[in-house]
CSV table of C-alpha atoms and ligand atoms in Angstrom, one decimal:
chain,number,residue,atom,x,y,z
A,209,MET,CA,8.9,-11.4,11.3
A,210,THR,CA,10.3,-14.7,12.7
A,211,GLU,CA,8.0,-17.7,12.8
A,212,ILE,CA,7.7,-17.6,16.6
A,213,ARG,CA,7.0,-13.9,16.7
A,214,GLY,CA,4.1,-14.4,14.3
A,215,GLU,CA,2.8,-17.4,16.4
A,216,ILE,CA,2.9,-15.1,19.5
A,217,LEU,CA,1.1,-12.3,17.8
A,218,GLN,CA,-1.5,-14.9,16.7
A,219,ALA,CA,-1.9,-16.3,20.2
A,220,LEU,CA,-2.5,-12.7,21.6
A,221,ARG,CA,-5.1,-12.0,18.8
A,222,ARG,CA,-7.0,-15.3,19.8
A,223,ALA,CA,-7.0,-14.2,23.4
A,224,GLY,CA,-8.9,-11.1,22.5
A,225,ASP,CA,-9.4,-8.8,25.5
A,226,ARG,CA,-7.7,-11.3,27.9
A,227,PHE,CA,-4.2,-11.0,29.2
A,228,VAL,CA,-1.8,-13.9,28.4
A,229,SER,CA,1.0,-14.4,30.8
A,230,GLY,CA,4.5,-14.7,29.8
A,231,GLU,CA,4.7,-18.1,31.4
A,232,GLU,CA,1.8,-19.5,29.4
A,233,LEU,CA,3.3,-18.1,26.2
A,234,GLY,CA,6.7,-19.6,27.1
A,235,GLN,CA,5.3,-23.0,27.8
A,236,ARG,CA,3.2,-23.1,24.7
A,237,PHE,CA,6.2,-22.2,22.4
A,238,GLY,CA,8.9,-24.0,24.5
A,239,ILE,CA,10.9,-20.8,25.3
A,240,SER,CA,11.8,-18.9,28.4
A,241,ARG,CA,9.8,-16.0,29.8
A,242,THR,CA,12.7,-13.7,28.9
A,243,ALA,CA,12.7,-14.9,25.3
A,244,VAL,CA,8.9,-14.2,25.2
A,245,TRP,CA,9.6,-10.7,26.5
A,246,LYS,CA,12.2,-10.2,23.9
A,247,HIS,CA,9.8,-11.2,21.1
A,248,ILE,CA,7.1,-8.9,22.7
A,249,GLN,CA,9.5,-5.9,22.6
A,250,ALA,CA,10.3,-6.6,19.0
A,251,LEU,CA,6.5,-6.6,18.1
A,252,GLN,CA,6.0,-3.4,20.0
A,253,GLY,CA,9.1,-2.0,18.2
A,254,VAL,CA,7.4,-2.5,14.8
A,255,GLY,CA,4.3,-0.7,16.1
A,256,TYR,CA,2.1,-3.4,17.4
A,257,PRO,CA,0.0,-2.1,20.3
A,258,ILE,CA,0.7,-4.7,23.0
A,259,GLU,CA,0.2,-3.8,26.7
A,260,ALA,CA,2.6,-5.4,29.2
A,261,VAL,CA,1.2,-5.4,32.8
A,262,ARG,CA,3.2,-6.9,35.6
A,263,ASN,CA,1.7,-10.2,37.1
A,264,ARG,CA,-0.9,-10.2,34.3
A,265,GLY,CA,1.0,-10.7,31.1
A,266,TYR,CA,0.3,-9.3,27.7
A,267,ARG,CA,-2.7,-8.1,25.8
A,268,LEU,CA,-3.0,-6.9,22.2
A,269,ARG,CA,-5.0,-3.8,21.6
A,270,GLU,CA,-7.6,-3.7,18.9
A,271,GLU,CA,-5.5,-2.0,16.4
A,272,GLY,CA,-3.2,-5.0,16.1
A,273,GLU,CA,-6.0,-7.2,14.7
A,274,GLU,CA,-5.6,-9.7,11.8
A,275,LEU,CA,-7.5,-8.9,8.6
A,276,ARG,CA,-11.1,-10.4,8.5
A,277,PRO,CA,-13.6,-9.8,5.7
A,278,GLU,CA,-16.5,-9.4,8.0
A,279,ALA,CA,-14.7,-6.9,10.1
A,280,ILE,CA,-13.6,-4.8,7.1
A,281,GLN,CA,-17.0,-4.9,5.4
A,282,ALA,CA,-18.9,-4.0,8.7
A,283,GLY,CA,-17.4,-0.5,8.5
A,284,LEU,CA,-17.3,-0.1,4.8
A,285,ALA,CA,-19.1,3.0,3.3
A,286,THR,CA,-19.0,1.7,-0.3
A,287,SER,CA,-21.5,0.2,-2.6
A,288,VAL,CA,-19.1,-1.6,-5.0
A,289,LEU,CA,-15.4,-1.6,-3.8
A,290,GLY,CA,-14.8,-4.4,-1.3
A,291,ARG,CA,-18.4,-5.8,-1.4
A,292,HIS,CA,-16.9,-9.0,-2.6
A,293,MET,CA,-13.7,-9.8,-0.9
A,294,THR,CA,-11.2,-12.6,-0.3
A,295,VAL,CA,-8.5,-12.3,2.5
A,296,LEU,CA,-5.8,-14.9,2.3
A,297,GLU,CA,-3.0,-15.9,4.7
A,298,THR,CA,-0.4,-16.4,1.9
A,299,VAL,CA,-0.5,-15.8,-1.8
A,300,ASP,CA,2.2,-15.3,-4.5
A,301,SER,CA,0.8,-12.0,-5.4
A,302,THR,CA,-2.7,-10.4,-4.8
A,303,ASN,CA,-2.4,-8.8,-8.2
A,304,ARG,CA,-1.8,-12.1,-9.9
A,305,TYR,CA,-4.7,-13.7,-7.9
A,306,ALA,CA,-7.1,-11.0,-8.6
A,307,PHE,CA,-6.2,-10.9,-12.3
A,308,ALA,CA,-7.0,-14.7,-12.6
A,309,GLU,CA,-10.3,-14.1,-10.8
A,310,ALA,CA,-11.2,-11.2,-13.0
A,311,GLU,CA,-10.5,-13.3,-16.1
A,312,GLY,CA,-12.9,-15.8,-14.6
A,313,GLY,CA,-15.6,-13.1,-14.2
A,314,ALA,CA,-15.0,-11.6,-10.8
A,315,PRO,CA,-17.3,-8.4,-10.5
A,316,GLU,CA,-16.2,-4.9,-10.4
A,317,GLY,CA,-15.0,-4.0,-6.9
A,318,TYR,CA,-13.8,-7.5,-6.0
A,319,THR,CA,-10.9,-7.1,-3.6
A,320,VAL,CA,-8.1,-9.5,-2.6
A,321,LEU,CA,-6.0,-9.0,0.5
A,322,ALA,CA,-3.3,-11.1,1.9
A,323,GLU,CA,-1.3,-11.2,5.1
A,324,ARG,CA,1.9,-12.0,3.1
A,325,GLN,CA,2.9,-12.3,-0.5
A,326,THR,CA,5.7,-14.6,-1.6
A,327,ALA,CA,6.2,-13.1,-4.9
A,328,GLY,CA,4.6,-9.5,-4.6
A,329,ARG,CA,5.4,-7.5,-7.7
A,330,GLY,CA,6.2,-4.0,-8.5
A,331,ARG,CA,6.6,-2.5,-12.1
A,332,ARG,CA,8.7,-4.1,-14.7
A,333,GLY,CA,9.1,-7.3,-12.9
A,334,ARG,CA,10.6,-5.8,-9.7
A,335,PRO,CA,9.8,-7.4,-6.5
A,336,TRP,CA,7.6,-6.0,-3.7
A,337,PHE,CA,8.7,-7.0,-0.2
A,338,SER,CA,5.6,-8.1,1.6
A,339,PRO,CA,6.2,-9.9,4.9
A,340,PRO,CA,3.4,-11.5,7.0
A,341,GLY,CA,1.3,-9.0,9.0
A,342,HIS,CA,3.4,-6.1,8.3
A,343,GLY,CA,1.2,-4.3,5.6
A,344,ILE,CA,-1.7,-4.0,3.4
A,345,TRP,CA,-1.2,-6.0,0.3
A,346,MET,CA,-4.3,-5.4,-1.7
A,347,SER,CA,-5.7,-5.7,-5.2
A,348,VAL,CA,-9.0,-4.3,-6.5
A,349,VAL,CA,-10.6,-5.4,-9.8
A,350,LEU,CA,-12.1,-2.5,-11.7
A,351,ARG,CA,-14.2,-2.8,-14.9
A,352,PRO,CA,-14.1,0.8,-16.3
A,353,THR,CA,-16.0,1.9,-19.4
A,354,PHE,CA,-13.4,4.6,-20.4
A,355,PRO,CA,-10.9,4.0,-23.4
A,356,VAL,CA,-7.6,2.3,-22.9
A,357,PHE,CA,-5.5,5.6,-23.3
A,358,ARG,CA,-7.0,6.8,-20.0
A,359,ALA,CA,-5.9,3.8,-18.0
A,360,PRO,CA,-2.4,5.0,-17.0
A,361,GLN,CA,-3.7,8.1,-15.3
A,362,LEU,CA,-5.9,6.0,-13.0
A,363,THR,CA,-2.7,5.2,-11.2
A,364,LEU,CA,-2.1,8.9,-10.5
A,365,MET,CA,-5.7,9.2,-9.4
A,366,ALA,CA,-5.2,6.3,-7.0
A,367,ALA,CA,-2.0,7.9,-5.6
A,368,VAL,CA,-4.1,11.0,-4.6
A,369,SER,CA,-6.9,8.7,-3.1
A,370,VAL,CA,-4.3,6.5,-1.2
A,371,ALA,CA,-2.4,9.6,0.1
A,372,GLU,CA,-5.6,11.1,1.5
A,373,ALA,CA,-6.8,8.0,3.1
A,374,ILE,CA,-3.5,7.7,4.7
A,375,ARG,CA,-3.8,11.1,6.1
A,376,GLU,CA,-7.3,10.6,7.4
A,377,ARG,CA,-6.8,7.2,8.8
A,378,ALA,CA,-3.3,7.0,9.9
A,379,GLY,CA,-2.5,10.7,10.5
A,380,VAL,CA,0.7,10.7,8.3
A,381,SER,CA,1.3,13.3,5.6
A,382,VAL,CA,2.7,11.4,2.6
A,383,GLY,CA,3.9,12.9,-0.5
A,384,ILE,CA,3.4,11.7,-4.1
A,385,LYS,CA,6.4,10.9,-6.3
A,386,TRP,CA,5.5,10.7,-9.9
A,387,PRO,CA,4.1,8.4,-11.1
A,388,ASN,CA,3.2,5.8,-8.4
A,389,ASP,CA,5.1,6.2,-5.2
A,390,LEU,CA,4.1,7.5,-1.8
A,391,LEU,CA,6.9,8.7,0.3
A,392,LEU,CA,7.1,9.5,4.1
A,393,PRO,CA,8.1,13.1,5.1
A,394,ASP,CA,11.7,11.9,5.3
A,395,GLY,CA,11.5,10.6,1.7
A,396,ARG,CA,11.4,6.9,2.4
A,397,LYS,CA,8.9,4.9,0.2
A,398,VAL,CA,5.9,3.7,2.3
A,399,CYS,CA,3.5,2.7,-0.6
A,400,GLY,CA,3.7,1.5,-4.3
A,401,ILE,CA,0.9,1.2,-6.8
A,402,LEU,CA,0.7,-1.2,-9.7
A,403,SER,CA,-2.1,-1.3,-12.2
A,404,GLU,CA,-2.3,-4.1,-14.6
A,405,MET,CA,-4.7,-4.2,-17.4
A,406,SER,CA,-6.6,-6.6,-19.7
A,407,ALA,CA,-7.7,-5.0,-22.9
A,408,GLU,CA,-8.9,-5.9,-26.3
A,409,ALA,CA,-8.3,-3.5,-29.1
A,410,GLU,CA,-9.5,0.0,-27.6
A,411,GLU,CA,-11.6,-1.6,-24.9
A,412,ILE,CA,-10.7,-2.3,-21.3
A,413,ARG,CA,-11.8,-5.6,-20.0
A,414,PHE,CA,-10.5,-5.0,-16.5
A,415,ILE,CA,-7.8,-3.3,-14.5
A,416,VAL,CA,-6.3,-4.7,-11.4
A,417,LEU,CA,-5.3,-1.9,-9.1
A,418,GLY,CA,-2.6,-3.2,-6.7
A,419,ILE,CA,-1.7,-1.2,-3.6
A,420,GLY,CA,1.1,-2.1,-1.2
A,421,ILE,CA,1.4,0.0,2.0
A,422,ASN,CA,3.9,-0.7,4.7
A,423,VAL,CA,2.1,-0.4,8.0
A,424,PHE,CA,4.3,-1.9,10.6
A,425,GLY,CA,8.1,-2.6,10.4
A,426,ARG,CA,11.3,-1.0,11.6
A,427,GLU,CA,14.3,-0.2,9.6
A,428,GLU,CA,16.0,-3.6,10.5
A,429,ASP,CA,12.8,-5.6,9.4
A,430,PHE,CA,13.5,-4.5,5.8
A,431,PRO,CA,16.2,-6.4,3.7
A,432,PRO,CA,19.5,-4.7,3.6
A,433,GLU,CA,18.7,-3.2,0.1
A,434,LEU,CA,15.6,-1.4,1.3
A,435,ARG,CA,17.1,0.0,4.5
A,436,GLY,CA,17.0,3.8,4.3
A,437,VAL,CA,14.8,3.6,1.3
A,438,ALA,CA,11.7,2.0,2.6
A,439,GLY,CA,9.7,3.0,5.7
A,440,SER,CA,6.4,2.2,7.6
A,441,LEU,CA,3.5,4.2,8.8
A,442,ALA,CA,3.2,3.1,12.4
A,443,GLN,CA,5.4,4.4,15.2
A,444,PRO,CA,5.6,2.8,18.6
A,445,GLY,CA,2.9,4.4,20.7
A,446,SER,CA,0.7,5.5,17.9
A,447,PRO,CA,-1.0,2.5,16.6
A,448,ILE,CA,-2.7,2.2,13.3
A,449,SER,CA,-5.5,-0.2,12.5
A,450,ARG,CA,-5.2,-1.9,9.1
A,451,THR,CA,-8.9,-2.5,9.1
A,452,ALA,CA,-9.7,1.1,9.5
A,453,LEU,CA,-7.1,2.2,6.9
A,454,ILE,CA,-8.5,-0.3,4.3
A,455,GLN,CA,-12.1,0.9,5.0
A,456,GLY,CA,-10.8,4.5,4.5
A,457,LEU,CA,-8.9,3.5,1.2
A,458,LEU,CA,-11.8,1.6,-0.4
A,459,GLY,CA,-14.2,4.6,0.6
A,460,ARG,CA,-11.9,7.1,-1.0
A,461,LEU,CA,-11.1,5.1,-4.0
A,462,GLU,CA,-14.7,4.5,-4.9
A,463,ALA,CA,-15.7,8.1,-4.6
A,464,ASP,CA,-12.7,9.2,-6.7
A,465,TYR,CA,-13.1,6.5,-9.2
A,466,ARG,CA,-16.7,7.8,-9.9
A,467,ILE,CA,-15.4,11.3,-10.4
A,468,TYR,CA,-12.6,10.0,-12.6
A,469,GLN,CA,-15.0,8.1,-14.8
A,470,ASN,CA,-16.9,11.3,-15.5
A,471,GLU,CA,-14.2,13.9,-15.5
A,472,GLY,CA,-10.9,12.2,-16.0
A,473,PHE,CA,-7.6,13.1,-14.4
A,474,ARG,CA,-8.4,16.9,-14.8
A,475,ALA,CA,-10.4,16.7,-11.7
A,476,PHE,CA,-7.5,15.4,-9.7
A,477,ARG,CA,-4.7,17.5,-11.0
A,478,GLU,CA,-4.9,20.2,-8.3
A,479,GLY,CA,-5.0,17.6,-5.5
A,480,TRP,CA,-2.1,15.8,-7.1
A,481,GLU,CA,0.0,19.1,-7.4
A,482,ARG,CA,-0.8,19.8,-3.7
A,483,LEU,CA,0.5,16.4,-2.5
A,484,ASN,CA,3.4,15.9,-5.0
A,485,VAL,CA,7.0,16.0,-4.1
A,486,SER,CA,8.3,15.7,-7.7
A,487,LEU,CA,7.8,19.1,-9.3
A,488,GLY,CA,10.0,22.1,-8.9
A,489,ARG,CA,13.2,20.2,-8.5
A,490,THR,CA,16.0,18.7,-10.6
A,491,ILE,CA,15.3,15.1,-11.3
A,492,ALA,CA,16.8,12.3,-13.4
A,493,VAL,CA,14.4,10.5,-15.7
A,494,GLN,CA,15.1,7.1,-16.8
A,495,THR,CA,13.2,6.2,-20.1
A,496,GLN,CA,13.7,3.4,-22.6
A,497,SER,CA,15.8,5.6,-24.6
A,498,GLY,CA,18.3,6.4,-21.7
A,499,GLN,CA,18.6,8.9,-18.8
A,500,LYS,CA,17.9,12.6,-18.9
A,501,ILE,CA,18.4,15.2,-16.2
A,502,GLY,CA,16.2,18.2,-16.0
A,503,TRP,CA,13.8,20.4,-14.0
A,504,ALA,CA,10.3,19.0,-13.4
A,505,ARG,CA,8.1,21.8,-14.5
A,506,ARG,CA,4.5,20.5,-14.2
A,507,ILE,CA,2.1,17.8,-15.1
A,508,ASP,CA,-0.7,18.2,-17.5
A,509,ASP,CA,-4.4,17.1,-17.6
A,510,ASP,CA,-3.4,13.7,-19.0
A,511,GLY,CA,-1.0,13.1,-16.0
A,512,ALA,CA,2.2,13.5,-18.3
A,513,LEU,CA,5.3,15.0,-16.7
A,514,TRP,CA,6.9,18.1,-18.4
A,515,VAL,CA,10.7,18.3,-17.8
A,516,GLU,CA,13.0,21.1,-19.0
A,517,THR,CA,16.4,19.9,-20.0
A,518,ASP,CA,19.6,21.7,-19.7
A,519,GLU,CA,19.4,23.0,-23.2
A,520,GLY,CA,16.1,24.6,-22.3
A,521,ARG,CA,13.9,22.2,-24.2
A,522,LEU,CA,10.6,21.0,-22.7
A,523,GLU,CA,10.0,17.2,-22.9
A,524,LYS,CA,6.9,15.5,-22.2
A,525,ILE,CA,7.4,12.2,-20.1
A,526,ILE,CA,4.5,9.7,-20.3
A,527,SER,CA,6.3,6.7,-18.7
A,528,ALA,CA,9.6,6.6,-16.9
A,529,GLU,CA,11.4,6.1,-13.7
A,530,VAL,CA,12.1,9.3,-11.7
A,531,ILE,CA,15.2,9.4,-9.6
A,532,PHE,CA,15.9,11.9,-6.9
B,974,LIG,C1,5.7,-0.4,-7.0
B,974,LIG,O1,6.5,-0.8,-8.0
B,974,LIG,O2,6.0,0.4,-6.2
B,974,LIG,C2,4.4,-1.1,-7.0
B,974,LIG,C3,4.3,-2.0,-5.9
B,974,LIG,C4,2.9,-2.7,-5.8
B,974,LIG,C5,2.7,-3.6,-4.7
B,974,LIG,C6,1.4,-4.1,-4.4
B,974,LIG,S1,1.1,-5.0,-3.0
B,974,LIG,C7,-0.4,-5.7,-3.6
B,974,LIG,C8,-0.3,-6.0,-5.2
B,974,LIG,N1,0.0,-7.3,-5.4
B,974,LIG,C9,1.3,-7.3,-6.0
B,974,LIG,O3,1.9,-8.3,-6.4
B,974,LIG,N2,1.7,-6.1,-6.2
B,974,LIG,C10,0.8,-5.0,-5.7
B,974,LIG,P1,7.9,-0.1,-8.4
B,974,LIG,O4,7.7,1.4,-8.6
B,974,LIG,O5,8.5,-1.0,-9.6
B,974,LIG,O6,8.9,-0.2,-7.2
B,974,LIG,C11,9.4,-1.5,-6.9
B,974,LIG,C12,10.6,-1.0,-6.0
B,974,LIG,O7,10.2,-0.7,-4.7
B,974,LIG,C13,11.6,-2.3,-5.7
B,974,LIG,O8,12.5,-2.4,-6.8
B,974,LIG,C14,12.2,-1.8,-4.4
B,974,LIG,O9,13.3,-0.9,-4.7
B,974,LIG,C15,11.1,-1.1,-3.7
B,974,LIG,N3,10.5,-1.9,-2.7
B,974,LIG,C16,10.1,-3.2,-2.7
B,974,LIG,N4,9.4,-3.6,-1.7
B,974,LIG,C17,9.2,-2.4,-1.0
B,974,LIG,C18,8.4,-2.2,0.2
B,974,LIG,N5,7.8,-3.1,0.9
B,974,LIG,N6,8.5,-0.8,0.7
B,974,LIG,C19,9.1,0.1,0.0
B,974,LIG,N7,9.8,-0.1,-1.2
B,974,LIG,C20,9.8,-1.4,-1.6
């Protein structure tokens, strides 16, 4: 989003229910009314619900709100997750920030959100594109009592929780690509999950569960390398409230995390299978020892992926990139 577009959005947010005229916005930012209109159209194009009424001006509907801890917490049905919360305008990475806070003693459920990340990260040092106001860039601190070997499956559980929260709160059916991607029905990636852990011997000190969801944004708002690959939830005309989605996410995550603590991934396997788009197809699997092509057969109670290779051998994949 260009600087000025962000400022116009901010001005509409501050105006609340009031209409702001194109003239007023033009004067404030030193641009013409036509230029204001172009920025408004661009904002509408990425899914911001802005009403434009002749002779009155522009008004932002509630769903285009900025993130505020009090507003999020007011509608939160959790007892732990999100009860301590920090919302930042800009941060390098919410995962990095939450990790440092957890090292300093932040309690279980502590949640960090940012409007924008300057160094959002994916797995293996890959970048996560996180422009201002376009998404939910969120990290949650967990302090589980289960052993280290059960940590990787927590990401799989989170994929199920997030997919269900997106369906409930945004009305979009997303599919899970093993292990940590959520895809739109047309295959573009809309969400990535990154868990990072601090452990001592066999004991987990804490896990930072990072979730990135593209809410607003058109094809052309993504950098060239992500066009056709990444997508967003909102469509013009069907607004999505990030606040409501975050509330739904934290609610789901807390309930599922409780079940996970007692029963492990076994309890989520069926839900995962129902939502997955990885099984029953030919995939390429990139592991540290090279690339293999095979038929994705099933996942097991530990969340491992079983792939049948061309020679008919079944291989268990615990950690890899899946390409299809
Ligand atoms: C992930 O990694 O998918 C995990 C992303 C986690 C991001 C959240 S945001 C809040 C928290 N704070 C952080 O710093 N991180 C977490 P991975 O599977 O490695 O995928 C990374 C790849 O996804 C990149 O190499 C790109 O190809 C693609 N990508 C980057 N930004 C994207 C975006 N906004 N939407 C869709 N795809 C993207």
